[in-house]
Short mmCIF file of C-alpha atoms in Angstrom, two decimals:
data_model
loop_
_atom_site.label_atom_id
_atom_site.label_comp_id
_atom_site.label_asym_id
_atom_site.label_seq_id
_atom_site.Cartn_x
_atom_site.Cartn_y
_atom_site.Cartn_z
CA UNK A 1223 -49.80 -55.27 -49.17
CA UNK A 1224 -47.35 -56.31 -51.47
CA UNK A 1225 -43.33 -56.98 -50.28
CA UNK A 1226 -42.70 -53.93 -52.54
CA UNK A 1227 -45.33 -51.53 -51.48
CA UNK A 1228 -44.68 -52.55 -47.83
CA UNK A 1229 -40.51 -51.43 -48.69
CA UNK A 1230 -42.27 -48.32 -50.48
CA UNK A 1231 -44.34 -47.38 -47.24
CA UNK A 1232 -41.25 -48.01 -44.98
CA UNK A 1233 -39.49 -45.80 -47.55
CA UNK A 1234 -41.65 -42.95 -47.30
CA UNK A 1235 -41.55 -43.03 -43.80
CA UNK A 1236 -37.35 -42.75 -43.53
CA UNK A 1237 -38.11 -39.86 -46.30
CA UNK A 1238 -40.65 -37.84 -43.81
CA UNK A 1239 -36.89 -37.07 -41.81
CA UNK A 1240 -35.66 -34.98 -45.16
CA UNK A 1241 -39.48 -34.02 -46.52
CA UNK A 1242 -40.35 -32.22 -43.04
CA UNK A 1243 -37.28 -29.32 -44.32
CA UNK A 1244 -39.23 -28.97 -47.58
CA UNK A 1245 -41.38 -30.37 -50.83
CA UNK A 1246 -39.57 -31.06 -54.18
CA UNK A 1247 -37.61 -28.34 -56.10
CA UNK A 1248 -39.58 -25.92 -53.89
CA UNK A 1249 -37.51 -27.77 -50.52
CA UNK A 1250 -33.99 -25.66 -51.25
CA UNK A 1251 -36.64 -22.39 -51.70
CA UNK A 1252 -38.15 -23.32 -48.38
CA UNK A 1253 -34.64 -24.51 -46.28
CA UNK A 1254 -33.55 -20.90 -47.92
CA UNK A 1255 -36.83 -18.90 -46.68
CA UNK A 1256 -36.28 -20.28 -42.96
CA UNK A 1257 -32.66 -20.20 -42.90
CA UNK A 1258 -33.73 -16.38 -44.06
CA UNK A 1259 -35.86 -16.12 -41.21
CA UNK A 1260 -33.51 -16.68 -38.82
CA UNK A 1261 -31.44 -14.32 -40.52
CA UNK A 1262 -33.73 -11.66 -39.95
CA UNK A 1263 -33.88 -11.93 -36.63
CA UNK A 1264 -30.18 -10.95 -36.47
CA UNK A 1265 -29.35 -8.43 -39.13
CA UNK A 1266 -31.85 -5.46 -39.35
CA UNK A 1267 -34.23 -5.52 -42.18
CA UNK A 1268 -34.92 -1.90 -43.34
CA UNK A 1269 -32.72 -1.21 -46.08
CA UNK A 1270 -31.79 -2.57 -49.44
CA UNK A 1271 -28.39 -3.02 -48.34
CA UNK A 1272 -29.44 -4.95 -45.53
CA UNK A 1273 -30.57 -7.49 -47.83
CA UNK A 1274 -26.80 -8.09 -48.64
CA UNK A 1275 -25.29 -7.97 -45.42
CA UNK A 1276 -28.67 -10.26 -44.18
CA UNK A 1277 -27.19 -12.41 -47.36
CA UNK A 1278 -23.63 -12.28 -46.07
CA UNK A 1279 -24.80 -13.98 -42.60
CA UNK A 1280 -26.71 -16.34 -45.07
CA UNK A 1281 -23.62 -17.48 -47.18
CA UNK A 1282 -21.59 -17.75 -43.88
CA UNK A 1283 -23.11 -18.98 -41.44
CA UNK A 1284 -21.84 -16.07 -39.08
CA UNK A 1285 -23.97 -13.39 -37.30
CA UNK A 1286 -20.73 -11.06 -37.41
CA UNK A 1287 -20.43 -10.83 -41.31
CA UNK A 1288 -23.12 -8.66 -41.59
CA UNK A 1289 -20.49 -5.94 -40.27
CA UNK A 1290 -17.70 -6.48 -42.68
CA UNK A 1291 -19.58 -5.82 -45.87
CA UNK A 1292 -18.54 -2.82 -47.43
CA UNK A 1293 -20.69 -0.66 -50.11
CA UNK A 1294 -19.04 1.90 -52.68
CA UNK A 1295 -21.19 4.58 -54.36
CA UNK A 1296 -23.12 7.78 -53.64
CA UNK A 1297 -24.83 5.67 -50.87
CA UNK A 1298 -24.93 1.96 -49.64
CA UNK A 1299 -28.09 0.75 -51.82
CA UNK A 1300 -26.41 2.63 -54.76
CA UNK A 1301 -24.30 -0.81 -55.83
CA UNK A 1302 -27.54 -3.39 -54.94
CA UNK A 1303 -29.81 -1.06 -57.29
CA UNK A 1304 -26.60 -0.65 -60.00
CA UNK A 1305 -26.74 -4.56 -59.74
CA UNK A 1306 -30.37 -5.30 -59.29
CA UNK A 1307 -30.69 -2.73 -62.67
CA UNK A 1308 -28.22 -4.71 -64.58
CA UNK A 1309 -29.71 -8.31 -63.87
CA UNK A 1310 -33.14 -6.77 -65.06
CA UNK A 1311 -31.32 -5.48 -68.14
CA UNK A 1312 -29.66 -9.06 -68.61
CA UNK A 1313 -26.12 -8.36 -68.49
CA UNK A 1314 -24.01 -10.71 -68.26
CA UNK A 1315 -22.26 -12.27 -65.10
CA UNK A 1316 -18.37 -12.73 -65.00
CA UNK A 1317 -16.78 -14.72 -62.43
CA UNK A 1318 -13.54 -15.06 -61.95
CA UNK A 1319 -13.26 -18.72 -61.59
CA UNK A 1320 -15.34 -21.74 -62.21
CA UNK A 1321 -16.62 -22.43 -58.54
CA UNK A 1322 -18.08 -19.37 -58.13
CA UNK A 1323 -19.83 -19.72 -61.62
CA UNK A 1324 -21.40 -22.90 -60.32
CA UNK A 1325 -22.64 -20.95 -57.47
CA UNK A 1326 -24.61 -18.50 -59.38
CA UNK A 1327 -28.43 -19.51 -59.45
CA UNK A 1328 -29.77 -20.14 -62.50
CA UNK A 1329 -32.98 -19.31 -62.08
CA UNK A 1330 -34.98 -15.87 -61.69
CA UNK A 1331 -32.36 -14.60 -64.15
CA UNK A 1332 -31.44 -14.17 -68.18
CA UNK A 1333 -27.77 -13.08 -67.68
CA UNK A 1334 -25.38 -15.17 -69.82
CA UNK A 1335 -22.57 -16.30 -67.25
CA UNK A 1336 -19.53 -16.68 -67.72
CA UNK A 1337 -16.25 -17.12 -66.13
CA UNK A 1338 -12.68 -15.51 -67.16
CA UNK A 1339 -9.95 -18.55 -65.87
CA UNK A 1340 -9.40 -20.64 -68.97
CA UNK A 1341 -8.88 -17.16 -70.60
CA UNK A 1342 -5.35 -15.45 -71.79
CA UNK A 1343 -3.14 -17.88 -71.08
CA UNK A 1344 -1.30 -17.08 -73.81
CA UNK A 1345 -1.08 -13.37 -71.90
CA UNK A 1346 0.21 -15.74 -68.71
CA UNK A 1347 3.09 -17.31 -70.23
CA UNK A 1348 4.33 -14.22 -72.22
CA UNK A 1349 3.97 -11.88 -69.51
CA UNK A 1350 4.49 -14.32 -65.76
CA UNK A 1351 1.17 -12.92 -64.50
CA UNK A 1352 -1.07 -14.95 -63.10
CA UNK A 1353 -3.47 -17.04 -65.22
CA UNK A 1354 -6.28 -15.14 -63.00
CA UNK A 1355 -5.19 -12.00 -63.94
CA UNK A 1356 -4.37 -12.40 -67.19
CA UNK A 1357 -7.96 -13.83 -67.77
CA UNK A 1358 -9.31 -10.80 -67.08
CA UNK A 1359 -6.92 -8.81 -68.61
CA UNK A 1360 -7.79 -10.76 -71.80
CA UNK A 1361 -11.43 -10.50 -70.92
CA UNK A 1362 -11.71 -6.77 -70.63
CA UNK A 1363 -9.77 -6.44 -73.85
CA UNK A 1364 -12.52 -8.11 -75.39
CA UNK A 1365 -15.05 -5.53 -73.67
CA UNK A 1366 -16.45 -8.41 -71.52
CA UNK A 1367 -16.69 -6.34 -68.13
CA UNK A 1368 -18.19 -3.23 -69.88
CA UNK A 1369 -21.50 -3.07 -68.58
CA UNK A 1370 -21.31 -6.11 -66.81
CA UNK A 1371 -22.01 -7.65 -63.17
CA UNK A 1372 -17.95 -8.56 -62.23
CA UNK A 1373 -17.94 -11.02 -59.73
CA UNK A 1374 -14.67 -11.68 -57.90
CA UNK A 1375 -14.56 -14.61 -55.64
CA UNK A 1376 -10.89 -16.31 -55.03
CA UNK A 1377 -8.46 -14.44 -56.91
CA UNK A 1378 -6.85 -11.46 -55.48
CA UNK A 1379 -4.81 -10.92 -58.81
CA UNK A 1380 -8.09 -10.68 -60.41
CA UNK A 1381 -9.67 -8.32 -58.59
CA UNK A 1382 -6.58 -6.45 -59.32
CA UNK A 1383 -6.56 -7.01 -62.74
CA UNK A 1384 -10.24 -5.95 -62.58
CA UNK A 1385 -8.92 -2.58 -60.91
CA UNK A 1386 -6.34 -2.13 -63.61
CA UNK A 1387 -8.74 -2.55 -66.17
CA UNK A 1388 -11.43 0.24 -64.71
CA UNK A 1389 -8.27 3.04 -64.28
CA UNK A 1390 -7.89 2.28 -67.87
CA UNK A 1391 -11.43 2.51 -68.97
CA UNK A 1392 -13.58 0.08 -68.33
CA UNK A 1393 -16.96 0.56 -66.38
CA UNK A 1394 -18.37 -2.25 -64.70
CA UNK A 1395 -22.24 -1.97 -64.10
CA UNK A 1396 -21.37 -3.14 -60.89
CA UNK A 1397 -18.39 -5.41 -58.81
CA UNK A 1398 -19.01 -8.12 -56.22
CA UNK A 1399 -15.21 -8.60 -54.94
CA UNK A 1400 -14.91 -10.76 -51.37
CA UNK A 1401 -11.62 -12.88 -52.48
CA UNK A 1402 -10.46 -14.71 -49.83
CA UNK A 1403 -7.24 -15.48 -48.03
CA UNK A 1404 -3.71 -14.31 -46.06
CA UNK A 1405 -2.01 -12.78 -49.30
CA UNK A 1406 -3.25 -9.73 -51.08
CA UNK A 1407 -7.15 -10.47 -50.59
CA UNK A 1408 -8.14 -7.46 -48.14
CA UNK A 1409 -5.28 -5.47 -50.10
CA UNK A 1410 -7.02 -6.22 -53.59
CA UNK A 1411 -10.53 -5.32 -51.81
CA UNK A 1412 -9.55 -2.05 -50.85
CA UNK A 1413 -8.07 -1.41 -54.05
CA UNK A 1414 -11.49 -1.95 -55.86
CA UNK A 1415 -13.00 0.32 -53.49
CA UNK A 1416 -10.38 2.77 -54.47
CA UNK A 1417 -11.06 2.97 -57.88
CA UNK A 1418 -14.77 2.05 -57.72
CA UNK A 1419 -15.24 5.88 -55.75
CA UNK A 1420 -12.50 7.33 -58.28
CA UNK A 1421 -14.45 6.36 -61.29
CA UNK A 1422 -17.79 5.48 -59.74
CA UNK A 1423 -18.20 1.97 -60.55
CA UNK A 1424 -20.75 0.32 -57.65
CA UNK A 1425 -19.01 -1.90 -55.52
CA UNK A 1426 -20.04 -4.74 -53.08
CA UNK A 1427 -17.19 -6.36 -51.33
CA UNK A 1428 -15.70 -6.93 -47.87
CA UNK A 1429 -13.24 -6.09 -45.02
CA UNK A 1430 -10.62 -8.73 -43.83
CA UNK A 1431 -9.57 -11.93 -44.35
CA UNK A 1432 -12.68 -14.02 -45.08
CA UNK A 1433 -14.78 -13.77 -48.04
CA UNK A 1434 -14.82 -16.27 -50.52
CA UNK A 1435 -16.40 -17.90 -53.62
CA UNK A 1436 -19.60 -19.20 -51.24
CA UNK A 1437 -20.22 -15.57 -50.50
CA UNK A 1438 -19.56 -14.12 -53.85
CA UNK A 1439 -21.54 -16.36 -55.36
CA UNK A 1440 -24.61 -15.83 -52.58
CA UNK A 1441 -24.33 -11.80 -52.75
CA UNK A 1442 -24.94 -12.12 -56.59
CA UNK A 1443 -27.65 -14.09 -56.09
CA UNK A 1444 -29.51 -11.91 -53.77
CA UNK A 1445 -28.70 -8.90 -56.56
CA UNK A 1446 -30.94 -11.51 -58.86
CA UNK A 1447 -33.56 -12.21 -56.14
CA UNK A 1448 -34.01 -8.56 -55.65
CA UNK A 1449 -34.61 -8.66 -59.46
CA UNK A 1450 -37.02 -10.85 -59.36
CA UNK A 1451 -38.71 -8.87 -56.09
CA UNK A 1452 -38.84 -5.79 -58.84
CA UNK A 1453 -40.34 -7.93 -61.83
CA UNK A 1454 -42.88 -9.15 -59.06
CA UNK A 1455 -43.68 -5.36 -57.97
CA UNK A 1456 -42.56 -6.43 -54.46
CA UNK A 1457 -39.77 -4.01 -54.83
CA UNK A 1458 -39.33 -0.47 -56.53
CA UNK A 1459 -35.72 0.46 -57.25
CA UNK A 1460 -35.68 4.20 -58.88
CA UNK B 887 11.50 0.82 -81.02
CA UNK B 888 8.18 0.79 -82.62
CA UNK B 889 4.81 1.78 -81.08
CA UNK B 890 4.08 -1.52 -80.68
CA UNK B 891 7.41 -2.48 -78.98
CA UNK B 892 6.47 0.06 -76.41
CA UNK B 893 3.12 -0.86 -76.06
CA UNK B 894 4.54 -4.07 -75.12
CA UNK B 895 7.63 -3.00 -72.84
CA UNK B 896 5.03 -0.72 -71.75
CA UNK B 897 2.62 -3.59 -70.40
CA UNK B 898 5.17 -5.56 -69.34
CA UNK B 899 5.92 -2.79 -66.71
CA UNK B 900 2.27 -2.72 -65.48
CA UNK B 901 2.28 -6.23 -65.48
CA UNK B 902 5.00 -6.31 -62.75
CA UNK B 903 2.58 -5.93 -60.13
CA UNK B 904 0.53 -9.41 -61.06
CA UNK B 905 3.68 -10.84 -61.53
CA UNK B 906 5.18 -9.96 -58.12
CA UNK B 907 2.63 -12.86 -56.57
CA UNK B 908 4.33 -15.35 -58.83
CA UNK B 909 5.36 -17.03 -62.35
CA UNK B 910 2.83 -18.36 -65.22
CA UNK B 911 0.81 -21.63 -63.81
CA UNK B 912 3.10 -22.04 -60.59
CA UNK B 913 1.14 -18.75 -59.77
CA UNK B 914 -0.95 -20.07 -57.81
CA UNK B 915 1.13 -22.36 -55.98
CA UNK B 916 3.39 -20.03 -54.92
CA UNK B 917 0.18 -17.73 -53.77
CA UNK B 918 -0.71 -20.82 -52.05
CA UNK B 919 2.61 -21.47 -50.37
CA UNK B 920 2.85 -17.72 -49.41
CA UNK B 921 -0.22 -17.65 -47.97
CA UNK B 922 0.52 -21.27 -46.13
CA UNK B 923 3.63 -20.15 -44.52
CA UNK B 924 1.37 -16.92 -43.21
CA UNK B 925 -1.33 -19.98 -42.32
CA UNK B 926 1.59 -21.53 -40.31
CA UNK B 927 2.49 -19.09 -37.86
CA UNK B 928 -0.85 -19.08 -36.68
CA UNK B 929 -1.67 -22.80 -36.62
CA UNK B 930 0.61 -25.97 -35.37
CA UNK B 931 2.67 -27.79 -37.44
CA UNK B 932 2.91 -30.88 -36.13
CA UNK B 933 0.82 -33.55 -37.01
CA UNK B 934 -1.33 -34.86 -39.61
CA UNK B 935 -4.39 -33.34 -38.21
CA UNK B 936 -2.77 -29.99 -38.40
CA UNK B 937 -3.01 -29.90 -42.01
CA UNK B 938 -6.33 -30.18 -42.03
CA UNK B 939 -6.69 -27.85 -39.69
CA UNK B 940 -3.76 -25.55 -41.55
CA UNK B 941 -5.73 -25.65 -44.55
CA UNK B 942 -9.04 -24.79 -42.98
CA UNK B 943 -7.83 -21.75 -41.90
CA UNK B 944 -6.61 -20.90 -45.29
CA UNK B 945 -9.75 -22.07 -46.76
CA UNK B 946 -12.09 -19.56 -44.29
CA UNK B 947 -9.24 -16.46 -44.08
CA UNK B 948 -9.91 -17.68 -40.23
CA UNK B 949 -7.28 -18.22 -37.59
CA UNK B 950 -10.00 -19.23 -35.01
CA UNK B 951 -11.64 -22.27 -37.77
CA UNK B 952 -8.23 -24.59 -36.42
CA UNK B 953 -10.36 -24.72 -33.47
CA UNK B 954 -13.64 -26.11 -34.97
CA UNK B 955 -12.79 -28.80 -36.86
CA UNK B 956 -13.60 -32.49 -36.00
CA UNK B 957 -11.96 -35.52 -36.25
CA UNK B 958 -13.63 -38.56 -35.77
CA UNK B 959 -11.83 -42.05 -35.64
CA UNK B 960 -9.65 -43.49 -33.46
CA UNK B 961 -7.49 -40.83 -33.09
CA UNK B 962 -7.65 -37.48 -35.06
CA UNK B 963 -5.09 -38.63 -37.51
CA UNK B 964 -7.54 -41.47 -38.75
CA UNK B 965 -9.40 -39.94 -40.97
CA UNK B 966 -6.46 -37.94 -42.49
CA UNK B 967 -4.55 -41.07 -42.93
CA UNK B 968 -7.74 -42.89 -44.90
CA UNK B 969 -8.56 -40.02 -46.68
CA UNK B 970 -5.31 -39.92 -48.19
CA UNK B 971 -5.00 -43.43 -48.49
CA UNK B 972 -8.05 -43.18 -50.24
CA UNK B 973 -6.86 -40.95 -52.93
CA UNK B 974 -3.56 -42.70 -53.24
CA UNK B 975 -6.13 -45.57 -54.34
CA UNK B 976 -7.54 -43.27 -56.54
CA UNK B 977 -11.14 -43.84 -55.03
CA UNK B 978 -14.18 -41.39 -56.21
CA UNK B 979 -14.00 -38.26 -54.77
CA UNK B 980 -18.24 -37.13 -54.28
CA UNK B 981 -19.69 -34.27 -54.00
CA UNK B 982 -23.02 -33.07 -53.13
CA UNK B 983 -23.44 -29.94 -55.54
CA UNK B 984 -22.01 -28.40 -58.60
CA UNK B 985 -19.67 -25.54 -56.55
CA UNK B 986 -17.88 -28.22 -54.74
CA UNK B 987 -16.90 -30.14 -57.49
CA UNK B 988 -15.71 -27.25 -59.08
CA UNK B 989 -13.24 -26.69 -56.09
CA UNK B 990 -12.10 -30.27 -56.83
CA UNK B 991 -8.35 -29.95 -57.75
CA UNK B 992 -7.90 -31.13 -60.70
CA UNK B 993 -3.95 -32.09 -60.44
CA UNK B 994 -2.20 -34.43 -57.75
CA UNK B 995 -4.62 -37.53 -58.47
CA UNK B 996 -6.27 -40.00 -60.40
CA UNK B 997 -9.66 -39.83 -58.31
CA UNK B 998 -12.76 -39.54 -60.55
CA UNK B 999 -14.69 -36.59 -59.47
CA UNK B 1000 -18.70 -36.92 -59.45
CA UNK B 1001 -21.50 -34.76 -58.08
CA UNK B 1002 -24.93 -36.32 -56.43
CA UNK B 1003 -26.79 -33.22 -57.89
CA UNK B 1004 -28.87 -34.35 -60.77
CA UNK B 1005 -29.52 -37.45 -59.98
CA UNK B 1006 -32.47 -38.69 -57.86
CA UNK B 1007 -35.01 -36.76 -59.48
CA UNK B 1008 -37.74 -39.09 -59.44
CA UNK B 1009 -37.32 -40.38 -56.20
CA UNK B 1010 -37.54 -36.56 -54.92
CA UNK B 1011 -40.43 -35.90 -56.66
CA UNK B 1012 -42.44 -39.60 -55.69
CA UNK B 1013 -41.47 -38.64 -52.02
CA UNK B 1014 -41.29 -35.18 -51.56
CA UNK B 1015 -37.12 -35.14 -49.81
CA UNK B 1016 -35.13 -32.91 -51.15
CA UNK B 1017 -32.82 -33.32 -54.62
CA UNK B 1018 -30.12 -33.16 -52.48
CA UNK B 1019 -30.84 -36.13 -50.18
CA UNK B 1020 -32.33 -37.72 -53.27
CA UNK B 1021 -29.31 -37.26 -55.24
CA UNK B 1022 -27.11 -39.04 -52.43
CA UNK B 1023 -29.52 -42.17 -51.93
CA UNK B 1024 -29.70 -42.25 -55.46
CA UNK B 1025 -26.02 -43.08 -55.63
CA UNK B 1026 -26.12 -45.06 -52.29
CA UNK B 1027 -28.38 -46.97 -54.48
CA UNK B 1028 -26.10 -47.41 -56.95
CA UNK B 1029 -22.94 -48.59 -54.57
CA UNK B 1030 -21.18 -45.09 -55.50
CA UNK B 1031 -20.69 -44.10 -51.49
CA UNK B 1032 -18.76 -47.27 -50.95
CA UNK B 1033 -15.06 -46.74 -50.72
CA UNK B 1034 -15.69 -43.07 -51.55
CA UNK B 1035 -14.53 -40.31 -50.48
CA UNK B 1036 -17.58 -38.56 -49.48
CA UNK B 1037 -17.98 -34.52 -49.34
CA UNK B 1038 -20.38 -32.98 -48.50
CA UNK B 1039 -20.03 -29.14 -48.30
CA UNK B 1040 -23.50 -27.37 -48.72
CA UNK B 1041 -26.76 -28.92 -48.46
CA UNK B 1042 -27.65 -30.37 -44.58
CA UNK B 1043 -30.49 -32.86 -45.86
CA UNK B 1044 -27.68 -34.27 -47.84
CA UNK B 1045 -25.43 -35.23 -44.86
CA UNK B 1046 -28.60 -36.25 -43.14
CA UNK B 1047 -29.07 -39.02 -46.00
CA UNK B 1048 -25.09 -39.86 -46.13
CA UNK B 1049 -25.63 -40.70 -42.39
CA UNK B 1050 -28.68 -42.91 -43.33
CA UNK B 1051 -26.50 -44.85 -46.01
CA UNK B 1052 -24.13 -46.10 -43.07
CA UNK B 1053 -26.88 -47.07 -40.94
CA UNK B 1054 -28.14 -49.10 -43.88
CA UNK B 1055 -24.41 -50.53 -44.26
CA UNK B 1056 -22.48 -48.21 -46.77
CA UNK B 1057 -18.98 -47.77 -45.53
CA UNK B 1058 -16.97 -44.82 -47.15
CA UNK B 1059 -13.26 -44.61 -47.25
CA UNK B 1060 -13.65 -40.98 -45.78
CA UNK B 1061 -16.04 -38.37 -45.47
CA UNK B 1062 -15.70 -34.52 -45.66
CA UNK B 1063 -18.80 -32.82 -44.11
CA UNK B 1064 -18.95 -28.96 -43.64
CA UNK B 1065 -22.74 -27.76 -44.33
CA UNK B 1066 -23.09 -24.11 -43.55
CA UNK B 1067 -26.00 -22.34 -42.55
CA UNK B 1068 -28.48 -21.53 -40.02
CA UNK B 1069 -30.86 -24.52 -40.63
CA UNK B 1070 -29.65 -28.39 -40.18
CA UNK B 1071 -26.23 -27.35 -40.82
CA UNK B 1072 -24.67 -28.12 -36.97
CA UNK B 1073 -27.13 -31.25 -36.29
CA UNK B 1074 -26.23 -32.48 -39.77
CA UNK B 1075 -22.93 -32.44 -39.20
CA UNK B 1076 -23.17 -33.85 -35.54
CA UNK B 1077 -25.26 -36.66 -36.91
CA UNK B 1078 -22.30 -37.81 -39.51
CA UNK B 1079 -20.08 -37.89 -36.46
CA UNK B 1080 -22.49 -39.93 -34.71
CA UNK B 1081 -23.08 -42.58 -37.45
CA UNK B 1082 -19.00 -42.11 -38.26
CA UNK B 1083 -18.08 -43.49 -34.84
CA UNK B 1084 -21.08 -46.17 -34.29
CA UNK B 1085 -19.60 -47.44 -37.67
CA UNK B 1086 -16.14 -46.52 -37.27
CA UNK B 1087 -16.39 -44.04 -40.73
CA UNK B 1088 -13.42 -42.27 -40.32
CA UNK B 1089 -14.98 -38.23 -40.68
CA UNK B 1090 -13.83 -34.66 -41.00
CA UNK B 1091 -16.49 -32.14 -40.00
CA UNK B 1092 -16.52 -29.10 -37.88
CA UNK B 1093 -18.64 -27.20 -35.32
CA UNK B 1094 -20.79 -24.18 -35.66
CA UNK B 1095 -22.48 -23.12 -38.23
CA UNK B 1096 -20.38 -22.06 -40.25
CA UNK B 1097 -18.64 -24.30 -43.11
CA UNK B 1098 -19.39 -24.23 -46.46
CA UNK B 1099 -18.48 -25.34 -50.17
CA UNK B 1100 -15.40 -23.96 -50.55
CA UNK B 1101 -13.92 -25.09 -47.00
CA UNK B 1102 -15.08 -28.97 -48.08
CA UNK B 1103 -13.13 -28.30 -51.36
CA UNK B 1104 -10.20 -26.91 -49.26
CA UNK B 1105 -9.73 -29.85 -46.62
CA UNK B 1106 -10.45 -32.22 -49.84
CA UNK B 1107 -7.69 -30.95 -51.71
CA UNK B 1108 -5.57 -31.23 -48.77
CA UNK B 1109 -6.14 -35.38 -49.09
CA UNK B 1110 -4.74 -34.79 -52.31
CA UNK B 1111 -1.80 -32.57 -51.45
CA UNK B 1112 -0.77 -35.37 -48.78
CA UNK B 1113 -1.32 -38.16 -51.07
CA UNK B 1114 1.56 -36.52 -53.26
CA UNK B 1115 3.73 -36.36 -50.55
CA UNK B 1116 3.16 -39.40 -49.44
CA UNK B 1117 4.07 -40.41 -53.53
CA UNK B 1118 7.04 -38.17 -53.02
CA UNK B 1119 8.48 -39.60 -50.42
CA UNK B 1120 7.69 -36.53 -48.23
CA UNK B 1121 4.87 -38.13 -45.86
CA UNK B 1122 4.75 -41.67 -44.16
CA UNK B 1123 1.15 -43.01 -43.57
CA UNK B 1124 1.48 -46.39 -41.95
#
């Protein structure tokens, strides 16, 4: 044995530590799957809302998120079928900033994404709003949220923004909103669920303080994992 | 006044609301100061490590997350100290994925920001580890750990390599560790403290199993935010 193949053999070895929690590009599939697992054994598994509260304990890391996600519509899988409908139909994604865009798979899915900050700051500086708000205020003047999967992360001001914008109009296929934070986040929350049972736009967010791009970003996700489950005939949504 | 005068007073009205948080781009400072003050009547004031710990409770929306953070070096300021000493140096801040760069502030320092992510591919695929521990040996490889301020805010397998990188003899300035999840996350995260204090590594990580992308970015940006003070005269770091 060569001195490099000897170095290669002692490398694969140190590698068996990392290889044992998966294979290849299929490894963060299988950490995910088992992670999953152990999900399952703590949030019930019967319903497709339970897929996004098992997804909220997923993205958090904490059993007890499973209770603080809220659903608005005629019923609790109403908003994961709106959203699960509107990845098949390849609509696109809008997040509110650029973390949670990076969070949003991009596989299993043929939604453009996009994200609104970087948007209207012309609006910002005319008007003092935020630059969050005004980016989706500029946005939704464009017709960017009609139709769309609106997914609300970090900004408070842009999930009210995003309420603003449905009072006035606009019709969201469906909202992820979990912003998180001590000023205005559960306010802006409960403010989408408002107007998402006024005008009956879907609505995925959460109670309290926490929340957060992580979990925006995962709840999305599992709305385009329960796509592909539906393209795959493991799931029927009606 | 024309109609479009008063479609203009008009929106300035409705814009009150956004504006109420704050003014154009300080926005989001003032949000952020708002929602620190709120952050410090729940969390002590009084030392270095209390900003870290400050600004992971902002980070989660969680008064209880002050109490699971870790600080390892020779007292808890250490690694607050080299961190910011670190960016004051303007040292690489890297990441391990995509979302936590993108939580990277992008004001308050001269660091260049870089993501493992994308690199490594060959080596995953010849061995079968993950991209993610790939992607950090990759740049081990190439000397980018050393000096670095390391953060590591998602992916277990990729604190699991950072702690191999020390054994082998890379020393970074700081590291930043907060894997979430259900699988690898905690023992990842115990094994960086390990390796941090065999080979005095000065670390921030926390407990549990929760964490996540956006607390890694949080605590990260708080380096930065102390480096400034520290530049203005408003912090001392022997």
């Amino acid at each position: 044995m060569t001195t490099e193949q000897d170095a290669t053999a002692k490398n694969n070895a140190d590698f068996a530590e990392y290889a044992d929690l998966g294979a290849t590009t299929s490894e963060a599939m299988e950490i995910a799957e088992t992670s999953m697992d152990r999900v399952r054994e703590l949030v019930p598994d019967e319903t497709l809302a339970d897929r996004i509260r098992q997804k909220a304990v997923h993205a958090t890391g904490d059993p007890e998120f499973q209770h603080l996600v809220r659903f608005t519509g005629s019923n609790d899988a109403k908003p994961v079928r709106a959203g699960t409908r509107a990845v098949l139909d390849e609509q696109p994604i809008v997040t509110d900033i650029t973390m949670v865009k990076a969070g949003i798979t991009g596989r299993g899915h043929g939604c453009p994404v996009r994200k609104a900050i970087g948007n209207g700051a012309e609006l910002a500086e005319r008007t003092g709003m935020t630059r969050t708000a005004a980016s989706v205020l500029e946005l939704d003047r464009n017709g960017v949220y009609e139709g769309a999967i609106a997914v609300i992360g970090n900004a408070p001001t842009a999930a009210l923004a995003l309420a603003d914008c449905i009072e006035d109009g606009t019709r969201p296929a469906v909202i992820v909103a979990t912003p998180v934070g001590f000023v205005k986040a559960a306010e802006s929350r409960k403010r989408i669920r408002t107007v998402a049972r006024e005008y009956g736009v879907p609505a995925i967010t959460n109670v309290g303080r926490r929340g957060g791009s992580g979990l925006a970003a995962g709840l999305t996700n599992e709305l385009v994992h329960a796509a592909s489950d539906v393209r795959n005939g493991d799931l029927d949504i009606p």
